[in-house]
Coordinates of C-alpha atoms and ligand atoms in Angstrom, one line a residue:
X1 CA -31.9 -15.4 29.8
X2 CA -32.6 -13.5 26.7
X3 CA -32.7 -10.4 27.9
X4 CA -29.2 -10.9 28.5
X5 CA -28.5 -9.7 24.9
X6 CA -28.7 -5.8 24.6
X7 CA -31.5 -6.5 21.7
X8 CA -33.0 -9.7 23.8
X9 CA -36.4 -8.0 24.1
X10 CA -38.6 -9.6 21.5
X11 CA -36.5 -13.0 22.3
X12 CA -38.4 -15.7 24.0
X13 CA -35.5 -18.1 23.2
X14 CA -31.8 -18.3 23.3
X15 CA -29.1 -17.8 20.9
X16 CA -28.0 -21.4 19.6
X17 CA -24.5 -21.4 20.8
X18 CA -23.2 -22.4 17.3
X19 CA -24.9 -19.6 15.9
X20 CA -23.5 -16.9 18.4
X21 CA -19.8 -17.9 17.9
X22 CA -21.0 -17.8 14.1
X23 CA -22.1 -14.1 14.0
X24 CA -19.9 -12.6 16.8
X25 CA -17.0 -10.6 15.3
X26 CA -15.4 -9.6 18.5
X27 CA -12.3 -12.0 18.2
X28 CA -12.1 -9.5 15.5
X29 CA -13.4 -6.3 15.8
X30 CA -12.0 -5.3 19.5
X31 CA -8.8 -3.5 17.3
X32 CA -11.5 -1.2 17.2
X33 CA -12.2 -0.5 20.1
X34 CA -10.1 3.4 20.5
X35 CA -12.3 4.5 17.5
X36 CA -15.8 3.4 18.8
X37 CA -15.1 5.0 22.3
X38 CA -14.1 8.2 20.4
X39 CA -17.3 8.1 18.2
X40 CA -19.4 7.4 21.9
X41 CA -17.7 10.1 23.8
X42 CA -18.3 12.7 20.9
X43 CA -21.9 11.0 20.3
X44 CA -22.9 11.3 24.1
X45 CA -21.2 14.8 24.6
X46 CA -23.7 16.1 21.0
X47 CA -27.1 14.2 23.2
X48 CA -25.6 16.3 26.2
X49 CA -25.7 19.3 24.4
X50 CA -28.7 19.1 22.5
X51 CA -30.9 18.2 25.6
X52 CA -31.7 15.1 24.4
X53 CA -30.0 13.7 27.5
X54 CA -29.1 16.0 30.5
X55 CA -25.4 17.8 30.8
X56 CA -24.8 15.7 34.0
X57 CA -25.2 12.3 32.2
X58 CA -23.6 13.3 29.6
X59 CA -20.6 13.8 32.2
X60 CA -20.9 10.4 33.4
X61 CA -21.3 8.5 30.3
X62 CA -17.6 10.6 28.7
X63 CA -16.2 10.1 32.3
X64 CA -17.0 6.4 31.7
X65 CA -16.2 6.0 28.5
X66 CA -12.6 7.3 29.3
X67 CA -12.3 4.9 32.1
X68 CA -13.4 2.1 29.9
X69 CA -11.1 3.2 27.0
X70 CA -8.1 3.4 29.8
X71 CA -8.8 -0.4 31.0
X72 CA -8.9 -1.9 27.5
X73 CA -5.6 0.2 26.9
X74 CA -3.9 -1.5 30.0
X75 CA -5.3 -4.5 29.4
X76 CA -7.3 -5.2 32.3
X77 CA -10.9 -6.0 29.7
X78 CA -12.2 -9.3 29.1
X79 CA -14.7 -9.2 26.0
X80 CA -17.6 -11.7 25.6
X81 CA -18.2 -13.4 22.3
X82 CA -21.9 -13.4 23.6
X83 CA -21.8 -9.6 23.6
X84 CA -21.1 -9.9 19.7
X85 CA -19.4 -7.5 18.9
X86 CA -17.0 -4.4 20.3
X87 CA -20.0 -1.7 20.0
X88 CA -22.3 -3.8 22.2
X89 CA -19.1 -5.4 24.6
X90 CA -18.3 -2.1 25.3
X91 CA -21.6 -0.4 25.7
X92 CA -22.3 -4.0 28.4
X93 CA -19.1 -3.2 30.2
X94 CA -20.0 0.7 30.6
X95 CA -23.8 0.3 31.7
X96 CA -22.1 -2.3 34.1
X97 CA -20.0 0.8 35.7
X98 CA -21.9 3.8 35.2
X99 CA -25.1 2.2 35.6
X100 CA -29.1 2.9 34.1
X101 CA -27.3 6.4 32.6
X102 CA -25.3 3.8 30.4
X103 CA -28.3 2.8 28.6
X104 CA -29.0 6.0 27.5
X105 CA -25.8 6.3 25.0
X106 CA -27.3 4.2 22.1
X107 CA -30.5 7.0 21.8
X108 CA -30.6 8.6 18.4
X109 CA -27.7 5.5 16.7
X110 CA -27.8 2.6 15.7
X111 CA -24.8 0.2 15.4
X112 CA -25.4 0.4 11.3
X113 CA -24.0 4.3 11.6
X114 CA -21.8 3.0 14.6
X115 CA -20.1 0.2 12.5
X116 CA -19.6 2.8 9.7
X117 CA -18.1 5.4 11.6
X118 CA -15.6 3.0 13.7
X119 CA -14.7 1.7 10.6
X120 CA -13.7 5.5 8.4
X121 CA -11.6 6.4 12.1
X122 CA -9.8 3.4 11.8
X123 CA -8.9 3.6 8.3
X124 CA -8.2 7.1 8.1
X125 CA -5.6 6.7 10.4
X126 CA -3.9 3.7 8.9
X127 CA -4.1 5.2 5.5
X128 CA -1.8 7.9 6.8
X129 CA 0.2 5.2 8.6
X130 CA 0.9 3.4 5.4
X131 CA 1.9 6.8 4.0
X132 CA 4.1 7.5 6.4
X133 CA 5.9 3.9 5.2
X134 CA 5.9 5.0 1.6
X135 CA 7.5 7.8 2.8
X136 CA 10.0 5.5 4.6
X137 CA 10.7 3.7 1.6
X138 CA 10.9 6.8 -0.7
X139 CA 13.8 8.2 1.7
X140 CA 16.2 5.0 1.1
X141 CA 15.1 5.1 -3.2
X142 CA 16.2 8.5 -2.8
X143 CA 19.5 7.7 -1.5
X144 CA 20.6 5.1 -3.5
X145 CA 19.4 7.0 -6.7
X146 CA 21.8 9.0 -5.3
X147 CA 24.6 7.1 -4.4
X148 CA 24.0 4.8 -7.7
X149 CA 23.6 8.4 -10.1
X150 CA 26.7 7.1 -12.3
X151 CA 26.3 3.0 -11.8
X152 CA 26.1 2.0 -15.0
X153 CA 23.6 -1.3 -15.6
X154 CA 21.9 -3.1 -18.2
X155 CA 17.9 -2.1 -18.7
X156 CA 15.9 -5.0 -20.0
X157 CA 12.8 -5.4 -22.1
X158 CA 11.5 -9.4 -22.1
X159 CA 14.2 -9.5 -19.3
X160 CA 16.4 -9.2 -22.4
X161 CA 19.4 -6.7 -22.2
X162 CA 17.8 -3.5 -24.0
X163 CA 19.3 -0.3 -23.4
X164 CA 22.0 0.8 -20.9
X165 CA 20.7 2.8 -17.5
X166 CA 22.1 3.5 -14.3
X167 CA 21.3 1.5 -11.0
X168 CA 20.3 5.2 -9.7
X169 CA 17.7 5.7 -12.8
X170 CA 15.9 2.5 -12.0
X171 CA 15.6 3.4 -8.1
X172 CA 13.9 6.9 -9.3
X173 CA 11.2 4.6 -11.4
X174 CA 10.2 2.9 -8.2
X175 CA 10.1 5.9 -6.5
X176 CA 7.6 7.4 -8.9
X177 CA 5.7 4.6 -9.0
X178 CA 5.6 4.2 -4.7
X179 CA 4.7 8.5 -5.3
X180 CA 1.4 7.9 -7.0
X181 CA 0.8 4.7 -4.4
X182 CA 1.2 7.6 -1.9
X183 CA -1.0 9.9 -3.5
X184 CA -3.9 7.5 -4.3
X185 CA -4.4 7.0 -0.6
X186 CA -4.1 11.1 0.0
X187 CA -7.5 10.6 -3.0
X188 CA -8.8 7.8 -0.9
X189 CA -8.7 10.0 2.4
X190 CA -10.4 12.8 0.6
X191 CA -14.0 10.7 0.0
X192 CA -13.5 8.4 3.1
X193 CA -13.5 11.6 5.9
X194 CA -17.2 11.9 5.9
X195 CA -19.5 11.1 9.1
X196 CA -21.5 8.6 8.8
X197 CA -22.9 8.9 12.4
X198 CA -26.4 10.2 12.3
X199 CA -27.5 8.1 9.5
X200 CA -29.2 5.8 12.2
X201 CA -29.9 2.3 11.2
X202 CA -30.9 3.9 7.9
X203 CA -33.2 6.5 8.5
X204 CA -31.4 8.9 10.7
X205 CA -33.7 9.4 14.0
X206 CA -36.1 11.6 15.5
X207 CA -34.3 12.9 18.1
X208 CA -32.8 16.7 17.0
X209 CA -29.3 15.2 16.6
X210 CA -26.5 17.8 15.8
X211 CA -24.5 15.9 13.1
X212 CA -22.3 18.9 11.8
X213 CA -20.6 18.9 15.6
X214 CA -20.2 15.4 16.2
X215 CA -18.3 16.0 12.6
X216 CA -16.3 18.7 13.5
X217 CA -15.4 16.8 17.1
X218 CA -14.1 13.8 15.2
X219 CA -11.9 16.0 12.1
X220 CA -14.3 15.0 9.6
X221 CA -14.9 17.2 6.3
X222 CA -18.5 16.8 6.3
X223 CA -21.2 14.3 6.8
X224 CA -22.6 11.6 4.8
X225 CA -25.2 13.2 2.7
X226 CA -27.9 10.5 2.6
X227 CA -28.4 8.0 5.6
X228 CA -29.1 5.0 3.7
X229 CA -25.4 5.1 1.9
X230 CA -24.1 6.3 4.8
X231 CA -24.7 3.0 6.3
X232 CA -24.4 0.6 3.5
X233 CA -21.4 1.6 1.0
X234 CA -18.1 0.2 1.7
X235 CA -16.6 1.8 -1.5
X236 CA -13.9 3.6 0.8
X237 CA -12.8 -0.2 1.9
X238 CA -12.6 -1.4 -2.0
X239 CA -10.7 2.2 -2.8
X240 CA -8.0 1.5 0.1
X241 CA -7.5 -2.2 -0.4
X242 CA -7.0 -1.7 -4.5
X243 CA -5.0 1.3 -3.7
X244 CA -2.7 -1.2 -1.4
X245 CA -3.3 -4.1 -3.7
X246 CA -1.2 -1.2 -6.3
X247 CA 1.4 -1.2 -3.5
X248 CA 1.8 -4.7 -3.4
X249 CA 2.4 -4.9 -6.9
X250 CA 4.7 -2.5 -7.3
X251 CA 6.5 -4.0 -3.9
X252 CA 6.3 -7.8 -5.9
X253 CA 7.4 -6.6 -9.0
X254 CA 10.8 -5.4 -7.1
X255 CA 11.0 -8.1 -5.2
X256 CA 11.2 -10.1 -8.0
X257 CA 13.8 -8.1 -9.3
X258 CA 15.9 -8.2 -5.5
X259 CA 15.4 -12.0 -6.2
X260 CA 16.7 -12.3 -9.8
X261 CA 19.6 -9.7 -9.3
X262 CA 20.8 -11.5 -5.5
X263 CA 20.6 -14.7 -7.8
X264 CA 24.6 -15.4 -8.8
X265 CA 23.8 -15.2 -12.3
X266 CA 23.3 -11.6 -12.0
X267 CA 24.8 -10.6 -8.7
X268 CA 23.9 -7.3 -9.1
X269 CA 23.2 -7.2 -5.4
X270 CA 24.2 -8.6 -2.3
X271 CA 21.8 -8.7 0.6
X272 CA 22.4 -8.1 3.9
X273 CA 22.7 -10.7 6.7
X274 CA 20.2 -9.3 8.6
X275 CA 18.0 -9.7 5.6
X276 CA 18.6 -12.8 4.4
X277 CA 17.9 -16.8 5.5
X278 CA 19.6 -20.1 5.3
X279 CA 18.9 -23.3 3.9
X280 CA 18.2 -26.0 6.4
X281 CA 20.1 -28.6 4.5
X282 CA 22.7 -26.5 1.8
X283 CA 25.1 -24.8 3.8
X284 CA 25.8 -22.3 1.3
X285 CA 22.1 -20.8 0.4
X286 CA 22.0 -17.1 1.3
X287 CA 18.1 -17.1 0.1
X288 CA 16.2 -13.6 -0.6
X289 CA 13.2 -14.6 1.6
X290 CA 11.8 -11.1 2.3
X291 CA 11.4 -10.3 -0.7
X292 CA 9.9 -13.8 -1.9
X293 CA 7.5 -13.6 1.1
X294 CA 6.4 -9.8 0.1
X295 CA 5.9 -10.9 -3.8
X296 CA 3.8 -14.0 -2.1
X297 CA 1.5 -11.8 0.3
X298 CA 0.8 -9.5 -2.5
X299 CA -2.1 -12.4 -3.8
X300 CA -3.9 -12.3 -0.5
X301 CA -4.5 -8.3 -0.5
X302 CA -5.5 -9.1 -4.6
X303 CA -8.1 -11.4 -3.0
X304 CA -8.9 -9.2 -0.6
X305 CA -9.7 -7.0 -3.4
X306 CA -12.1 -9.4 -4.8
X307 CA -13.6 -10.8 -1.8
X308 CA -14.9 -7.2 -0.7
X309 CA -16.4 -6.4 -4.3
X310 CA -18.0 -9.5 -4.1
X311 CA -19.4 -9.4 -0.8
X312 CA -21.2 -5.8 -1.5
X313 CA -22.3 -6.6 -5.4
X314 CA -25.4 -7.8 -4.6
X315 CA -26.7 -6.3 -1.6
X316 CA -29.9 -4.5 -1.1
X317 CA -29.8 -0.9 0.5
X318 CA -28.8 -1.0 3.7
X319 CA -27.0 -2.9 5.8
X320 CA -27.4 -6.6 5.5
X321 CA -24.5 -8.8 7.9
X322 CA -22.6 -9.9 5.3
X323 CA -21.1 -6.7 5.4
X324 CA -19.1 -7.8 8.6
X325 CA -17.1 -9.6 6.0
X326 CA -15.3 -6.3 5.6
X327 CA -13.3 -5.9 8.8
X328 CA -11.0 -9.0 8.3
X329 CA -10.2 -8.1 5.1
X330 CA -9.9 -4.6 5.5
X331 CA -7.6 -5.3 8.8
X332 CA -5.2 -8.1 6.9
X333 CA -4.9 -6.2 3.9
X334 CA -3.7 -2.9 6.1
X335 CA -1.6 -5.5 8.5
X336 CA 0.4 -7.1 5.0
X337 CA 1.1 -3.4 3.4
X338 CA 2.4 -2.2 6.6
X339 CA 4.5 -5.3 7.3
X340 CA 5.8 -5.7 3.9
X341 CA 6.9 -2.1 3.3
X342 CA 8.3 -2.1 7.4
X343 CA 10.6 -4.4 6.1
X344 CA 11.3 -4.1 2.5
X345 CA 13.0 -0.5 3.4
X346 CA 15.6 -1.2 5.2
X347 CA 16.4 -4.6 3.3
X348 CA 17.3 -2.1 0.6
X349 CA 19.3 0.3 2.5
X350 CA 21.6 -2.2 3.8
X351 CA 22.0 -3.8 0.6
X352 CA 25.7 -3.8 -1.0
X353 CA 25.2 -3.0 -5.0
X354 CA 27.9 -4.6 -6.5
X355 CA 28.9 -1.9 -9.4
X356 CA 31.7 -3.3 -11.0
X357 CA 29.8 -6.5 -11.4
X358 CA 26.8 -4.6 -12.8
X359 CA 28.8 -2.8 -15.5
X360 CA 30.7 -5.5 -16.5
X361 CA 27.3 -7.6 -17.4
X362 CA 25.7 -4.2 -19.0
X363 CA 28.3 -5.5 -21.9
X364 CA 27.6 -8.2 -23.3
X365 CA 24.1 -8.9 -24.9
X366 CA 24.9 -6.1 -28.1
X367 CA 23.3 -3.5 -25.2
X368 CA 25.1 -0.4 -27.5
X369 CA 22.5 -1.6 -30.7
X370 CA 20.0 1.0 -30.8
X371 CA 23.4 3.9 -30.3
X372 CA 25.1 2.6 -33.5
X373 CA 21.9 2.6 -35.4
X374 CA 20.9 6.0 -34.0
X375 CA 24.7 6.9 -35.2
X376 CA 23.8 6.3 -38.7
X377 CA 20.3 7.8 -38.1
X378 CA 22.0 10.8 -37.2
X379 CA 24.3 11.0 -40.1
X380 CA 21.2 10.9 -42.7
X381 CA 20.2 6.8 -43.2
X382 CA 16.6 7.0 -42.4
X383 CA 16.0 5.2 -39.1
X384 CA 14.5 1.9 -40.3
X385 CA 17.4 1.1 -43.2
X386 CA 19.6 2.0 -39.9
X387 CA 18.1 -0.6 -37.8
X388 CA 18.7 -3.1 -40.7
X389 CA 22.5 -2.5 -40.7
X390 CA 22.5 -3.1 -37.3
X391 CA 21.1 -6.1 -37.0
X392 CA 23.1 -7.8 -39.5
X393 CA 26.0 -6.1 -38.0
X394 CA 25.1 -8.4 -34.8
X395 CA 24.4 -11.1 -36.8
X396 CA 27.8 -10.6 -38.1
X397 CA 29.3 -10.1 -34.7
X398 CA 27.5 -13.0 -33.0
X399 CA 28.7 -15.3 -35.5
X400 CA 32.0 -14.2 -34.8
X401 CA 31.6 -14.3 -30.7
X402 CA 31.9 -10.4 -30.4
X403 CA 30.7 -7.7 -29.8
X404 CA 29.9 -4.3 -31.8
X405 CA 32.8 -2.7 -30.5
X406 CA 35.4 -5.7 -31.1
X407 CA 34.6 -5.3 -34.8
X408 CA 37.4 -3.0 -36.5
X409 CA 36.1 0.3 -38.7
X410 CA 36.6 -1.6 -41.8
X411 CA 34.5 -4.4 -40.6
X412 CA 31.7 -1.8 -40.0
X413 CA 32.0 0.1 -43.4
X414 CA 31.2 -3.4 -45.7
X415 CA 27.7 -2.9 -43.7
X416 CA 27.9 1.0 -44.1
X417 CA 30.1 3.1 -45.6
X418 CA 28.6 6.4 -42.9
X419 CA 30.4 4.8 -40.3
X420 CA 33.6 6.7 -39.2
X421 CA 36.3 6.1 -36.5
X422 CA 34.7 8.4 -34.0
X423 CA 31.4 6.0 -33.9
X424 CA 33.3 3.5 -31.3
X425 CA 33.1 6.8 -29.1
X426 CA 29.7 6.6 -29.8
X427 CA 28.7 3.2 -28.7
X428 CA 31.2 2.4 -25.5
X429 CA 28.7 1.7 -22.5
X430 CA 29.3 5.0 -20.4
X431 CA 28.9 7.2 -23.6
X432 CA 25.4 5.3 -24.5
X433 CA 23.9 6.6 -20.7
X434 CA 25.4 10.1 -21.5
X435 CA 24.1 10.4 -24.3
X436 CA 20.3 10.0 -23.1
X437 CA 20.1 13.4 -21.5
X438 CA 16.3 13.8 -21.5
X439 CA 14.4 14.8 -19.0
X440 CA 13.1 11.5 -17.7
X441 CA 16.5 9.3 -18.7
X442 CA 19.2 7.9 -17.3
X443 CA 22.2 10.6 -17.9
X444 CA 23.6 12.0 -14.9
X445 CA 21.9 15.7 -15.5
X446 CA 18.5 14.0 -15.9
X447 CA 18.9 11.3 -12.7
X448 CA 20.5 14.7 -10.9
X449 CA 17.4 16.7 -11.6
X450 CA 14.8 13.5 -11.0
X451 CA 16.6 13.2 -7.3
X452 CA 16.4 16.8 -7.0
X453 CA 12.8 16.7 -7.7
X454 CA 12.1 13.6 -5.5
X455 CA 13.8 15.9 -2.5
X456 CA 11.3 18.7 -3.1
X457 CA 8.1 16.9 -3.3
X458 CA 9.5 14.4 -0.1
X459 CA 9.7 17.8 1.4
X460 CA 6.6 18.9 0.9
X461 CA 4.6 15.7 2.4
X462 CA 6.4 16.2 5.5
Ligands
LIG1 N1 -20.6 -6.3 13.9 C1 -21.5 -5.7 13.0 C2 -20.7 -5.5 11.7 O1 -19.5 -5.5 11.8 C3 -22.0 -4.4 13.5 C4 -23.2 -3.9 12.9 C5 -24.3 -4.9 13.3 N2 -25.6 -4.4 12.9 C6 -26.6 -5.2 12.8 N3 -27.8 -4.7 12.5 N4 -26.5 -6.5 13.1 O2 -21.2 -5.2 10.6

């Protein structure tokens, strides 16, 4: 009976049933399946070479492996929560078709160094998958930046109008911002492409293992310098899930914004169909549920984030089981990036941006302040006294239900006799964006050179 478990050996006594579903993580694990069968073929083919097992059963344990790995792919494998997890379901199902030779792939490993390498395979390649979505999403900022270079809207501070920008200029701060997300993962890869596989259960093995090769056979950089961290650090877990906890943020602060600016108060924005849902009850609800449900996942990666720290703070060197804790947050928090920026992409790109609408509310709101003070500042009143005459100015203006611009020259010169006819040049809403031609701001040369800049370094990931 016991020796029905791979480890059943020093067993007199079954697993309690309760405990087995308990501990088995295969309902979970299996997605890993293609990475373990790579570590095993490239694990049996080093024992093949290094004579620690003979060249002919090294052939039949690849030639198995790759029948087994063709099965699962088709679908025709049944895993066993009794076989615990997918390292010891698949080693079952391949000693059951190859035979003894089977139990000869686990010489010189462990599933500690097993676990760890399945893991960095897995991740390495999602990391690049979720890249590739940044990438996605980077295209379509692009192209509206681009499309909205000269759309004229309102910036906020407090979610107060501030300062006038263009729809294009606040695309290119996402894109910066979804840049960095892109290269904090490129980081992440850097420390995370190391081989575990060798470190054993913790103290590597005394067979003459050849770890540099099964490195090289699996595109790693290197190995893992030091066996017992090699099989107990999860630090390149924590690094991917805050780097796409940083993703989610900057995904839920936009949505918010898709949410405030589809609102009809602003209706700076008008969402696509395809993208939007009803109301059950009010006929006329167009709600922004994408990007509500993407601002909402966001706090299950940032607890993600936590759970993982948490789950390693206070274990002893090496592996303990808790760490098995790791894979279904690792695996949600890579499912939610994916799926959020899958779909937040192209609910941007078929967006309609509703321009006139977006320059007609950049108006109101004394948006044009900080340009008449900076026209007085310009003419010789030291900034700060220039501030002052501007905001009683608006204070003078409010009272009166206008705007800076309403007010006639005469008006303006009982405040400040600097002011001349040419400042209402100065301060209409078009003018203000012009005027900011830094590099970094919102005039057209400046968005022109940003998008410009954006094309090369898209480029250059491709
Ligand atoms: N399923 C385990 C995990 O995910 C694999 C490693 C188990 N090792 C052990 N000694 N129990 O962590």
């Amino acid at each position: 009976m016991t020796e029905s478990k791979l480890w059943g050996g020093r067993f007199a006594k079954s697993t309690d049933k309760l405990v087995e579903d308990f501990h088995s993580s295969i309902s979970f694990d299996q997605i890993l399946y293609r990475y373990d069968i790579a570590g095993s073929i490239a694990h049996a083919t080093m024992l093949g070479r290094q004579g620690i097992i003979t060249a002919d059963e090294a052939k039949r344990l690849v030639q198995g492996l790759q029948e087994v790995l063709a099965d699962i792919d088709a679908g025709r494998v049944e895993f066993e929560v009794g076989a615990e997890d997918i390292h010891m379901n698949i080693e079952k199902i391949l000693t059951e078709r190859v035979g003894d030779v089977g139990k000869k792939l686990h010489t010189a490993r462990s599933r500690n160094d097993q676990v760890a390498l399945d893991i960095r395979l897995y991740l390495r390649d999602e990391t690049g998958e979720v890249q590739k979505l940044l990438l996605r999403l980077q295209r379509v900022l692009l192209d509206l930046a681009a499309a909205h270079k000269a759309s004229v809207m309102a910036g906020y501070t407090h979610l107060q109008k501030a300062q006038p920008i263009t729809f294009g200029h606040h695309m290119l701060a996402y894109f910066q911002m979804f840049r960095r997300d892109y290269e904090r993962l490129a980081d992440c890869k850097k420390r995370l492409n190391r081989l575990p596989l060798g470190s054993g259960a913790l103290a590597t093995t005394t067979f003459p293992i050849d770890r540099e090769f099964v490195a090289r056979e699996l595109g790693f950089d290197g190995i893992c310098e030091n066996s017992l961290d090699g099989v107990s650090d999860r630090d390149f877990i924590v690094e991917f899930i805050d780097a796409a906890a940083l993703i989610m943020v900057h995904l839920s602060r936009f949505a918010e914004e898709i949410v405030l600016w589809s609102s009809n108060e602003f209706g700076y924005i008008t969402l696509d169909d395809a993208y939007s849902t009803g109301s059950s009850i009010m006929p006329q609800k167009k709600n922004p549920d994408v990007a509500e449900l993407v601002r909402g996942k966001s706090g299950r990666v940032f607890g993600h984030l936590l759970g993982t720290l948490t789950m390693l703070k206070g274990l002893p060197l090496a592996y303990n089981k808790d760490m098995q804790e790791d894979k279904e947050a690792l695996f949600d928090t890579v499912n939610t990036v994916k799926k959020s920026l899958l779909v937040f992409a192209p609910m941007l790109a078929t967006m309609r941006v509703n321009v006139e609408k977006m320059f007609e509310r950049a108006k109101g709101g004394f948006i044009n302040a900080t340009d008449a003070a900076d026209y007085l500042a310009a003419r010789g009143v030291p900034f700060r006294e220039a501030h002052a005459v501007i905001g009683h100015l608006v204070k003078y203006a409010e009272d009166k239900g206008a705007g800076l611009e309403d007010l006639s020259l005469e008006e303006l010169q009982r405040f400040s006799p600097v002011f001349a006819a040419d400042v209402f040049e100065h301060i209409k809403i078009a003018n203000c964006v012009a005027a900011r031609n830094i590099p970094g701001g919102p005039a057209l040369p400046a968005v022109e050179a940003a998008i410009a800049s954006g094309e090369k370094w898209l480029a250059a990931q491709a």
